[in-house]
PDB file of C-alpha atoms in Angstrom:
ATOM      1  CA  UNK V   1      11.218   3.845   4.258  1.00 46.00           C
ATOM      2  CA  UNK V   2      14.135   2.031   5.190  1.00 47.00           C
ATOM      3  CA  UNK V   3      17.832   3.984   5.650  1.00 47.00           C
ATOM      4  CA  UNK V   4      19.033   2.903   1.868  1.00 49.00           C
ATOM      5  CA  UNK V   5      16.028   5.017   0.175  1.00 49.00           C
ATOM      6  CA  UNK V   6      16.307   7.844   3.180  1.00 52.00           C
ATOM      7  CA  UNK V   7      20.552   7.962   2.248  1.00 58.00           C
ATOM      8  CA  UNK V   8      19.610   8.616  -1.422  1.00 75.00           C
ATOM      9  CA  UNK V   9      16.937  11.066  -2.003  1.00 77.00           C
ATOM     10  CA  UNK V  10      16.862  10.150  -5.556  1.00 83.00           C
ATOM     11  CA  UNK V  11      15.771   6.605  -5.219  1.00 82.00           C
ATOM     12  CA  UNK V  12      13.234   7.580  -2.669  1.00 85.00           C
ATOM     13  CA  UNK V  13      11.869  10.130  -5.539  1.00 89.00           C
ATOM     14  CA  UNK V  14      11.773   7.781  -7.816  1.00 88.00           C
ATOM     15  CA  UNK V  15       9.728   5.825  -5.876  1.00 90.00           C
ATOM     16  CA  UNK V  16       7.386   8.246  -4.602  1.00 93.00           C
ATOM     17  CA  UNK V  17       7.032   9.176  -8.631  1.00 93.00           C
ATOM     18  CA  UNK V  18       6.585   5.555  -9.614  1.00 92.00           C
ATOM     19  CA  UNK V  19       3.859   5.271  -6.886  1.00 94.00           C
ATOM     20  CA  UNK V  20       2.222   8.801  -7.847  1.00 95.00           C
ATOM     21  CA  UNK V  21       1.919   6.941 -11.306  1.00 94.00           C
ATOM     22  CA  UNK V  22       0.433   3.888 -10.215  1.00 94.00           C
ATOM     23  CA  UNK V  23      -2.313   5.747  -8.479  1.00 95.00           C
ATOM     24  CA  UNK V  24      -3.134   8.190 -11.830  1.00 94.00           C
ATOM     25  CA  UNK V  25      -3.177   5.018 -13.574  1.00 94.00           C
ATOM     26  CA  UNK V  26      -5.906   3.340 -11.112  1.00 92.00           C
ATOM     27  CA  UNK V  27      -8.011   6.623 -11.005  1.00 92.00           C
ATOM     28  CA  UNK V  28      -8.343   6.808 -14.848  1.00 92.00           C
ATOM     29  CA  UNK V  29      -9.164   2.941 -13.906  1.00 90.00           C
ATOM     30  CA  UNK V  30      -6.252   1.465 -15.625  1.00 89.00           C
ATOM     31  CA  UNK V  31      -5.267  -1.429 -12.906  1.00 84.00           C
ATOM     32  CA  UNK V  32      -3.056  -3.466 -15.466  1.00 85.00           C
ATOM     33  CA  UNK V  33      -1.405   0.417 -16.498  1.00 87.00           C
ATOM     34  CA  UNK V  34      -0.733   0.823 -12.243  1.00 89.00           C
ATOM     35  CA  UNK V  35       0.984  -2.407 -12.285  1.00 88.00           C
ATOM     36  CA  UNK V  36       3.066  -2.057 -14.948  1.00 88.00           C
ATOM     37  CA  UNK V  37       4.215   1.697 -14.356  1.00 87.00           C
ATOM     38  CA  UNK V  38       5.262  -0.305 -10.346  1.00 87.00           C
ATOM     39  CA  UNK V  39       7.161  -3.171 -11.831  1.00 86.00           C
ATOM     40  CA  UNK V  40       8.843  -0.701 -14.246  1.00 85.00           C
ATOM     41  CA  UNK V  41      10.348   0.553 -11.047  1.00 83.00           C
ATOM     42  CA  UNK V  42      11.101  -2.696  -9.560  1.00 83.00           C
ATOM     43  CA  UNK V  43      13.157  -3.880 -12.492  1.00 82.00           C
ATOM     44  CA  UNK V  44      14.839  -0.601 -12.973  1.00 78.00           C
ATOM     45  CA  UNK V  45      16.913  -0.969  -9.801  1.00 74.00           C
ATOM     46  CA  UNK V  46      19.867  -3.386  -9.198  1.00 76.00           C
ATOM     47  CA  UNK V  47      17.971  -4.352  -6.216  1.00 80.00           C
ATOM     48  CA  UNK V  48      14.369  -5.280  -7.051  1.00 82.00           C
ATOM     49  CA  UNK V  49      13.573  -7.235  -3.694  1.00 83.00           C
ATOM     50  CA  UNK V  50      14.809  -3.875  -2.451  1.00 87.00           C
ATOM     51  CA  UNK V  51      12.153  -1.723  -4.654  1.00 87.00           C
ATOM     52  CA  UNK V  52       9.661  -3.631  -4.329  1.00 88.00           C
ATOM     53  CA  UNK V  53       9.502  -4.220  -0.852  1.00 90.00           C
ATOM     54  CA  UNK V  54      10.083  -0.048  -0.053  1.00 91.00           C
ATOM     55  CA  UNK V  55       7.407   0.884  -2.699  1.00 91.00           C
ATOM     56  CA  UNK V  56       4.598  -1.234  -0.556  1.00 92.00           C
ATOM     57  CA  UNK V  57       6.036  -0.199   2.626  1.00 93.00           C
ATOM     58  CA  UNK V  58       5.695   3.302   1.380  1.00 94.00           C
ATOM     59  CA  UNK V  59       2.240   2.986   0.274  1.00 95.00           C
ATOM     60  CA  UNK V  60       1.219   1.295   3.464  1.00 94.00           C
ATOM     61  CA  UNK V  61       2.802   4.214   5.497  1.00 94.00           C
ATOM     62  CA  UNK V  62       0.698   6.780   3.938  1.00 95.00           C
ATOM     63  CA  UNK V  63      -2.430   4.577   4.177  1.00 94.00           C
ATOM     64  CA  UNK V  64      -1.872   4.230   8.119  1.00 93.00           C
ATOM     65  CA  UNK V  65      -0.868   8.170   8.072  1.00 93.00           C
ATOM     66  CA  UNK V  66      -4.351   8.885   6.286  1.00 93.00           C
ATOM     67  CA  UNK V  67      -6.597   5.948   8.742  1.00 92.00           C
ATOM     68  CA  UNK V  68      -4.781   8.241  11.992  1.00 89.00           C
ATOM     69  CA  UNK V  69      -6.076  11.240  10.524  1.00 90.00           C
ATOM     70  CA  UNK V  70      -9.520   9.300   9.701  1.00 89.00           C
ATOM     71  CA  UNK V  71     -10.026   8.569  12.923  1.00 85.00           C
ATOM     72  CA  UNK V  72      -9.009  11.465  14.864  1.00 78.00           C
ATOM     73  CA  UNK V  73      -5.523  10.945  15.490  1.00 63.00           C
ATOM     74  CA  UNK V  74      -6.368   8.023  17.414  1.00 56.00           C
ATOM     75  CA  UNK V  75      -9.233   8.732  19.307  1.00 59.00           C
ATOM     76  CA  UNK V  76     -11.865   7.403  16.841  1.00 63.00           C
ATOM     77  CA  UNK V  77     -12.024   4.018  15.773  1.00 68.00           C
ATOM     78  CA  UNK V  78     -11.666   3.154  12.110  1.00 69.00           C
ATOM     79  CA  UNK V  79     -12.942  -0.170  11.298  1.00 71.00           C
ATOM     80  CA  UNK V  80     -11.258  -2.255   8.587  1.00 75.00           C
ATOM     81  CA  UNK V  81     -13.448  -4.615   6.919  1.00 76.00           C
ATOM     82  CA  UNK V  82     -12.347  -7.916   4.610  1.00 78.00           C
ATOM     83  CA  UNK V  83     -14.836  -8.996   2.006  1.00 78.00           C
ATOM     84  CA  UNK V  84     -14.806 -12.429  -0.227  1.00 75.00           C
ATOM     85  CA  UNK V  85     -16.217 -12.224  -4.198  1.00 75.00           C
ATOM     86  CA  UNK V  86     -19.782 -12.249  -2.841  1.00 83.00           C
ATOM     87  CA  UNK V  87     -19.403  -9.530  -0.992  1.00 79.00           C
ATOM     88  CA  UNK V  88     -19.477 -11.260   2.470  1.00 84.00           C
ATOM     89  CA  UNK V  89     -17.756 -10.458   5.140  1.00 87.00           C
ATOM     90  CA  UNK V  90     -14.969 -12.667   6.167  1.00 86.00           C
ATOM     91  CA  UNK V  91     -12.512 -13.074   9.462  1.00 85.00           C
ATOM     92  CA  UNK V  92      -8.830 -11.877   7.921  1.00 82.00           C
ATOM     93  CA  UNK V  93      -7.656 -15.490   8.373  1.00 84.00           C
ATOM     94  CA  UNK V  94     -10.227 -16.375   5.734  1.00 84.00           C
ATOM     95  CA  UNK V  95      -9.071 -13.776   3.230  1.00 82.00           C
ATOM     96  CA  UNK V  96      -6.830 -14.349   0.428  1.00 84.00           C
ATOM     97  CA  UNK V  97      -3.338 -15.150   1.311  1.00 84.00           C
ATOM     98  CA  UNK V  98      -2.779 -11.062  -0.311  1.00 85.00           C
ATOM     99  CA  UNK V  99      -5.664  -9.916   1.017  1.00 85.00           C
ATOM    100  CA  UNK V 100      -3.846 -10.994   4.656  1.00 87.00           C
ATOM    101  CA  UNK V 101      -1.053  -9.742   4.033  1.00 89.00           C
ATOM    102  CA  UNK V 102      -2.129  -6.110   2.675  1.00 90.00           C
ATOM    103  CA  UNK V 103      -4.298  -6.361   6.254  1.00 89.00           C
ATOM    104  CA  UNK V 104      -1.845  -7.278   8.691  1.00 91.00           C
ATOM    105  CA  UNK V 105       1.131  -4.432   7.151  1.00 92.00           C
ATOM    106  CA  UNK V 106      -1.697  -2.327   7.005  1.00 91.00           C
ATOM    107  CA  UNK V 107      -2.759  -2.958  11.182  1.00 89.00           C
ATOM    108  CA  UNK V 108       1.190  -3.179  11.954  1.00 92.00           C
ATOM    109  CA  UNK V 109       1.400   0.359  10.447  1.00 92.00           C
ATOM    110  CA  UNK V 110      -1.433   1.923  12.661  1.00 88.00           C
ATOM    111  CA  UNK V 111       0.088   0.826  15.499  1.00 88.00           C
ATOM    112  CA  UNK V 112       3.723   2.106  14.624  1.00 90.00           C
ATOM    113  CA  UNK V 113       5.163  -1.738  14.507  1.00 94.00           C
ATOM    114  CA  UNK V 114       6.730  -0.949  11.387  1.00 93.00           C
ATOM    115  CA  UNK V 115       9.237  -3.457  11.619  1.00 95.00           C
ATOM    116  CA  UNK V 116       6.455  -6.031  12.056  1.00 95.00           C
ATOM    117  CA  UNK V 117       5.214  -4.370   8.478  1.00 94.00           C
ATOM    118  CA  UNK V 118       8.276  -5.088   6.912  1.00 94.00           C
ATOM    119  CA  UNK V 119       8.110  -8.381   7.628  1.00 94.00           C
ATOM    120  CA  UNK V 120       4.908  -8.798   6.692  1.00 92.00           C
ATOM    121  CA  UNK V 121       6.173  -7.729   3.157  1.00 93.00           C
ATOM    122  CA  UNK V 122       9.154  -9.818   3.395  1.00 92.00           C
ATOM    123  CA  UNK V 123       7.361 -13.018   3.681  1.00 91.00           C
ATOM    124  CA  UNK V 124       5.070 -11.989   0.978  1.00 89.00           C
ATOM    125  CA  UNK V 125       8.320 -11.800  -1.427  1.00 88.00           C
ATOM    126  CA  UNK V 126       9.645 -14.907  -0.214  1.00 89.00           C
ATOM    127  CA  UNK V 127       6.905 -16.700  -0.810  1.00 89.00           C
ATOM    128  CA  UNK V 128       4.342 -15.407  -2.900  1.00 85.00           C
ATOM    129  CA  UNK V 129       3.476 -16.041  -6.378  1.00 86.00           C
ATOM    130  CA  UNK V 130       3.705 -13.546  -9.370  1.00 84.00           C
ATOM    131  CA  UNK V 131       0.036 -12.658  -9.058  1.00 86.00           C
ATOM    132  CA  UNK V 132      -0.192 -12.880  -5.453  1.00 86.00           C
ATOM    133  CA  UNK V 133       1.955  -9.808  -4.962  1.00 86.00           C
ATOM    134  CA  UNK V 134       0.696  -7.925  -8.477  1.00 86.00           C
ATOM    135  CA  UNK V 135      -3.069  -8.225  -6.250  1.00 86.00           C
ATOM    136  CA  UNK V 136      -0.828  -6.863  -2.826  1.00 88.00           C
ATOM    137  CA  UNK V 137       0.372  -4.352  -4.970  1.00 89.00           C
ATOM    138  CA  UNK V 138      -3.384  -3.268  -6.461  1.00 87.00           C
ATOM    139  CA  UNK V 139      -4.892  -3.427  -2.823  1.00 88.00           C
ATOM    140  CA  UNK V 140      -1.966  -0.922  -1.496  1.00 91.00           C
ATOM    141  CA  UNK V 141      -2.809   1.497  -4.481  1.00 92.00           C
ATOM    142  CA  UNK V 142      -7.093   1.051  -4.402  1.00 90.00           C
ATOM    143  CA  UNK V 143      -6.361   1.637  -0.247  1.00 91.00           C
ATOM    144  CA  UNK V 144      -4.068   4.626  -0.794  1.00 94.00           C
ATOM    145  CA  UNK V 145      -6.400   6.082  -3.875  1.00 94.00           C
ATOM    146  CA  UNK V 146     -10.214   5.250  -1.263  1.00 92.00           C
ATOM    147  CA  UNK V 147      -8.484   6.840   1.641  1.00 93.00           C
ATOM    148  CA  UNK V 148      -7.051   9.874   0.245  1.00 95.00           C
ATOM    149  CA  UNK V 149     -10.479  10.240  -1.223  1.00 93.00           C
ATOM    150  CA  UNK V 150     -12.338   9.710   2.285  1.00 91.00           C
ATOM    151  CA  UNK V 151      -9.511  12.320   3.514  1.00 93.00           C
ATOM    152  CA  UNK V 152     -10.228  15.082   0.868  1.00 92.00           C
ATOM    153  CA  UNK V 153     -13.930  14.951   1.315  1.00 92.00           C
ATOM    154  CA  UNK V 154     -13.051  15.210   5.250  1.00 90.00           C
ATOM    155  CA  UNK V 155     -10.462  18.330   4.529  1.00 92.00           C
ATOM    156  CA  UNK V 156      -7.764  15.922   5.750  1.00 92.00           C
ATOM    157  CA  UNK V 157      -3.991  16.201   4.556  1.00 91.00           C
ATOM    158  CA  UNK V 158      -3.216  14.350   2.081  1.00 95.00           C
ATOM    159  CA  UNK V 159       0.656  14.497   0.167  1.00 95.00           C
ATOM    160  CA  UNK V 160       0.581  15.820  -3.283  1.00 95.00           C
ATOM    161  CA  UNK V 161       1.614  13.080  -5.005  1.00 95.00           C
ATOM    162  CA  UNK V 162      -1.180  11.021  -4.019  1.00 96.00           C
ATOM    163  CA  UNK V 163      -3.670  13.462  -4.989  1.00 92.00           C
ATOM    164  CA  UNK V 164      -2.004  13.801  -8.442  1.00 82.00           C
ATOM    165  CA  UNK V 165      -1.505  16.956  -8.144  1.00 60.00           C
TER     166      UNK V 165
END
């Protein structure tokens, strides 16, 4: 989280409760619901570049906090894996420009470049279409909701309000 949503602990709860939203809404497998309770939060604050970009980079921090605990706190690999529609595995640069994107914050997490995250996220609201970040958006949330699951059946932490609990 960047310093304006650490300053104001309201904001940052408001995020964190938009997000714990999003991710009831996919579980009960309501994608468009997800989206919509996130972009209700985006347009709510005077600065939705702002919102937008924090809510990713907070759902990308917790993924990367959940792969560390995944694979041992470091010491076990954990292998990330891009598929196309067929269900073939394809190098990252063939992905979908979202798909990338989601990757390559992702990987910059893990390794604590969280600056290099950022960016990542920053050229995706710069440039991306409508749709390109709403499918960002839904691969942050399905990554957060498949590795808190992968964490509870390992008796790994997970926060509370990813659980949904």
């Amino acid at each position: 989280m960047d310093a304006d949503s650490e300053s104001d602990p309201n904001r940052r709860r408001g995020l964190i409760e938009a997000a714990a939203g999003a991710l009831a809404a996919m579980r009960a497998g309501e994608d468009d619901g997800a989206l919509d309770r996130l972009a209700a939060a985006v347009r709510a604050a005077p600065d939705r570049h702002a919102n937008a970009r924090e809510l990713m980079l907070l759902l990308f921090h917790e993924c990367s906090a959940m792969v560390a605990a995944l694979g041992s706190g470091g010491t076990a690999p954990v292998k990330m894996q891009v598929y196309d529609d067929d269900g073939h595995e394809v190098p990252i640069d063939e992905a979908d420009p979202p798909v990338r994107t989601a990757v390559r914050t992702l990987l910059a997490e893990v390794h604590g470049d969280t600056d290099s995250a950022a960016a990542q996220i920053e050229i995706a609201l710069a440039n991306a279409a409508p749709e390109e970040m709403a499918t960002l958006m839904v691969q942050a949330l399905r990554w957060t909701l498949r590795l808190s699951e992968e964490c509870a059946i390992r008796d790994l932490p997970v926060p509370e309000w990813i659980r949904g609990g």
